[in-house]
Coordinates of C-alpha atoms and ligand atoms in Angstrom, one line a residue:
X1 CA -30.1 25.3 -18.8
X2 CA -33.0 24.7 -18.6
X3 CA -35.0 22.7 -15.1
X4 CA -34.9 19.6 -16.5
X5 CA -31.5 19.2 -17.6
X6 CA -30.5 20.3 -14.3
X7 CA -32.0 17.7 -12.9
X8 CA -31.9 14.8 -15.3
X9 CA -29.0 12.7 -14.7
X10 CA -28.7 9.1 -17.2
X11 CA -28.7 6.1 -14.9
X12 CA -25.4 5.9 -13.0
X13 CA -23.9 9.3 -13.6
X14 CA -24.4 11.4 -10.7
X15 CA -24.1 15.1 -10.9
X16 CA -23.4 17.9 -8.1
X17 CA -26.0 18.7 -5.4
X18 CA -28.7 16.8 -7.7
X19 CA -30.0 13.1 -5.6
X20 CA -29.3 9.9 -8.9
X21 CA -30.7 6.3 -8.3
X22 CA -29.4 4.7 -5.7
X23 CA -27.7 1.5 -7.7
X24 CA -24.3 2.0 -8.4
X25 CA -22.3 0.4 -11.5
X26 CA -20.3 -2.5 -10.1
X27 CA -18.4 -5.0 -12.6
X28 CA -17.0 -7.7 -11.1
X29 CA -13.4 -6.5 -10.5
X30 CA -10.2 -9.8 -9.6
X31 CA -8.4 -8.4 -7.1
X32 CA -4.7 -11.2 -5.6
X33 CA -4.2 -9.9 -2.2
X34 CA -1.8 -10.7 -0.1
X35 CA -1.3 -14.4 -2.7
X36 CA -5.2 -14.5 -2.5
X37 CA -7.6 -13.8 -5.6
X38 CA -11.1 -12.6 -4.3
X39 CA -14.0 -11.3 -6.9
X40 CA -15.5 -8.6 -5.4
X41 CA -18.9 -6.4 -7.5
X42 CA -16.7 -3.3 -7.2
X43 CA -18.4 0.7 -8.5
X44 CA -15.6 1.8 -11.7
X45 CA -14.4 4.6 -9.8
X46 CA -13.9 2.5 -7.0
X47 CA -10.1 2.7 -5.0
X48 CA -7.9 0.4 -3.8
X49 CA -7.6 1.8 -0.5
X50 CA -11.1 1.6 -0.5
X51 CA -12.1 -2.0 -2.2
X52 CA -9.8 -2.8 0.6
X53 CA -11.1 -0.8 3.8
X54 CA -14.8 -1.1 3.2
X55 CA -15.0 -4.8 1.0
X56 CA -12.5 -7.0 2.4
X57 CA -12.2 -6.2 6.1
X58 CA -8.4 -5.0 5.1
X59 CA -8.4 -2.5 8.0
X60 CA -4.5 -2.0 8.6
X61 CA -4.0 -0.2 5.5
X62 CA -5.4 3.3 6.9
X63 CA -6.9 6.2 5.4
X64 CA -5.8 9.9 6.5
X65 CA -5.4 12.6 4.3
X66 CA -7.1 10.2 1.1
X67 CA -5.3 12.8 -1.9
X68 CA -1.6 11.2 -2.0
X69 CA 0.0 13.6 1.1
X70 CA 0.1 11.3 3.9
X71 CA 1.0 7.3 2.8
X72 CA -1.3 6.4 5.4
X73 CA -2.2 4.1 2.1
X74 CA 1.0 2.7 1.0
X75 CA 0.4 -0.4 0.7
X76 CA 2.9 -2.8 -2.3
X77 CA 2.0 -3.8 -6.0
X78 CA 4.3 -6.1 -7.7
X79 CA 6.4 -5.1 -5.0
X80 CA 6.3 -1.6 -5.4
X81 CA 5.2 1.1 -3.0
X82 CA 1.5 3.1 -3.9
X83 CA -0.6 4.8 -2.8
X84 CA -3.6 3.5 -2.5
X85 CA -6.2 6.2 -2.4
X86 CA -4.7 7.5 -5.7
X87 CA -5.3 4.1 -7.6
X88 CA -8.5 3.0 -8.8
X89 CA -9.3 -1.2 -7.7
X90 CA -9.8 -1.6 -11.7
X91 CA -6.4 -0.7 -12.5
X92 CA -4.8 -3.1 -10.2
X93 CA -6.3 -6.4 -11.7
X94 CA -3.7 -9.0 -12.6
X95 CA -1.5 -7.1 -9.9
X96 CA 0.1 -9.0 -7.1
X97 CA -1.1 -6.6 -3.3
X98 CA 0.4 -6.8 -0.8
X99 CA -0.9 -5.5 2.3
X100 CA 0.6 -4.9 5.8
X101 CA -2.0 -7.8 6.6
X102 CA 0.4 -10.1 4.0
X103 CA 3.8 -9.4 5.1
X104 CA 4.4 -11.8 8.5
X105 CA 4.6 -15.7 7.8
X106 CA 1.6 -17.4 10.0
X107 CA 3.2 -15.5 13.6
X108 CA 6.5 -14.7 12.6
X109 CA 6.7 -11.0 11.5
X110 CA 8.4 -9.9 8.4
X111 CA 11.8 -8.3 9.5
X112 CA 10.8 -4.7 9.6
X113 CA 8.3 -5.3 11.8
X114 CA 9.9 -6.2 14.6
X115 CA 12.5 -3.8 13.6
X116 CA 9.9 -1.3 14.3
X117 CA 8.9 -3.1 17.6
X118 CA 12.2 -3.2 18.9
X119 CA 12.9 0.5 18.0
X120 CA 9.6 1.7 19.2
X121 CA 9.1 3.0 16.0
X122 CA 5.6 3.0 16.1
X123 CA 3.2 5.8 18.7
X124 CA -0.6 6.1 18.1
X125 CA 0.4 3.7 15.7
X126 CA -1.9 5.1 12.9
X127 CA 1.1 5.7 10.0
X128 CA 3.0 2.6 10.9
X129 CA 1.6 0.4 8.2
X130 CA 2.1 2.5 6.0
X131 CA 5.2 3.2 7.0
X132 CA 6.4 -0.4 6.8
X133 CA 4.7 -1.3 3.4
X134 CA 6.9 2.1 2.2
X135 CA 10.5 0.6 4.0
X136 CA 9.3 -2.6 2.0
X137 CA 8.9 -1.0 -1.1
X138 CA 12.6 1.3 -0.2
X139 CA 14.7 -2.0 -0.2
X140 CA 13.6 -3.2 -2.9
X141 CA 13.9 -0.3 -5.3
X142 CA 17.8 -0.2 -3.9
X143 CA 18.1 3.5 -3.9
X144 CA 19.4 4.5 -0.2
X145 CA 22.7 4.0 0.3
X146 CA 22.5 5.8 3.8
X147 CA 20.3 7.4 6.6
X148 CA 20.3 10.6 5.4
X149 CA 18.7 9.5 1.8
X150 CA 16.3 6.2 3.7
X151 CA 15.3 9.4 5.6
X152 CA 14.8 11.8 1.9
X153 CA 13.3 8.7 0.7
X154 CA 10.8 8.1 3.1
X155 CA 9.2 11.3 2.7
X156 CA 6.4 10.1 1.7
X157 CA 5.1 8.6 4.8
X158 CA 4.2 11.1 7.6
X159 CA 4.3 10.5 11.3
X160 CA 2.5 13.6 13.1
X161 CA 3.5 11.7 16.8
X162 CA 6.8 12.2 15.7
X163 CA 8.8 8.7 15.1
X164 CA 10.6 10.2 12.5
X165 CA 14.3 8.7 14.1
X166 CA 13.0 5.2 15.2
X167 CA 11.8 5.0 12.4
X168 CA 14.7 5.5 10.4
X169 CA 16.9 3.2 13.0
X170 CA 14.5 0.3 11.7
X171 CA 14.8 0.6 8.5
X172 CA 18.7 0.8 8.9
X173 CA 18.6 -2.2 11.1
X174 CA 17.7 -4.4 8.3
X175 CA 19.3 -3.2 6.0
X176 CA 22.7 -3.7 7.8
X177 CA 21.3 -7.0 8.6
X178 CA 20.8 -7.8 5.0
X179 CA 24.0 -6.0 3.7
X180 CA 22.4 -3.5 1.6
X181 CA 23.8 -0.3 2.4
X182 CA 27.2 0.8 3.6
Ligands
LIG1 S1 -4.6 8.4 2.4 FE1 -3.7 8.1 0.8 S2 -1.7 9.1 1.0 FE2 -2.6 9.5 2.5
LIG2 S1 2.5 6.4 14.8 FE1 1.4 8.2 15.0 S2 1.1 9.3 14.0 FE2 2.8 8.0 13.4

């Protein structure tokens, strides 16, 4: 490849190791987060996680691995749990996105948040928002019928300080209260 081809790039297209224009192309993207619609100028490659944290100050959702391996970034999209680091914001236009900030009703915590407090299911707390969102997604899926299944279906959410059994206790309690498993 000639020197010219190695250093020249099309506007907005980056090439590894080559300095490009500092202006990123953006489009206006409308996202419905926690019941509120927001229009944001975002580069098309912005992940939902970065849109939440960097463009909307919704820092409750955490960035752990940024590679879909830890679950810290879990949010709900139309009631289903997803890793927000693995989806682009633009792909979520028109969907109902719920983050940890959207679970409480005013001063009243979501029952799972209360159960996490009651069972001391958080330690450093970094993974807790993702654990809680994931647990709500798990309950919406309706597949877990036992503590073992709760454990298995929560296995995509890592907690490095090992609050796992307390987390299962908290989820188990809420599911029992709702009559969702034996
Ligand atoms: S930050 Fe998304 S799975 Fe780890
Ligand atoms: S609460 Fe600390 S890593 Fe999960």
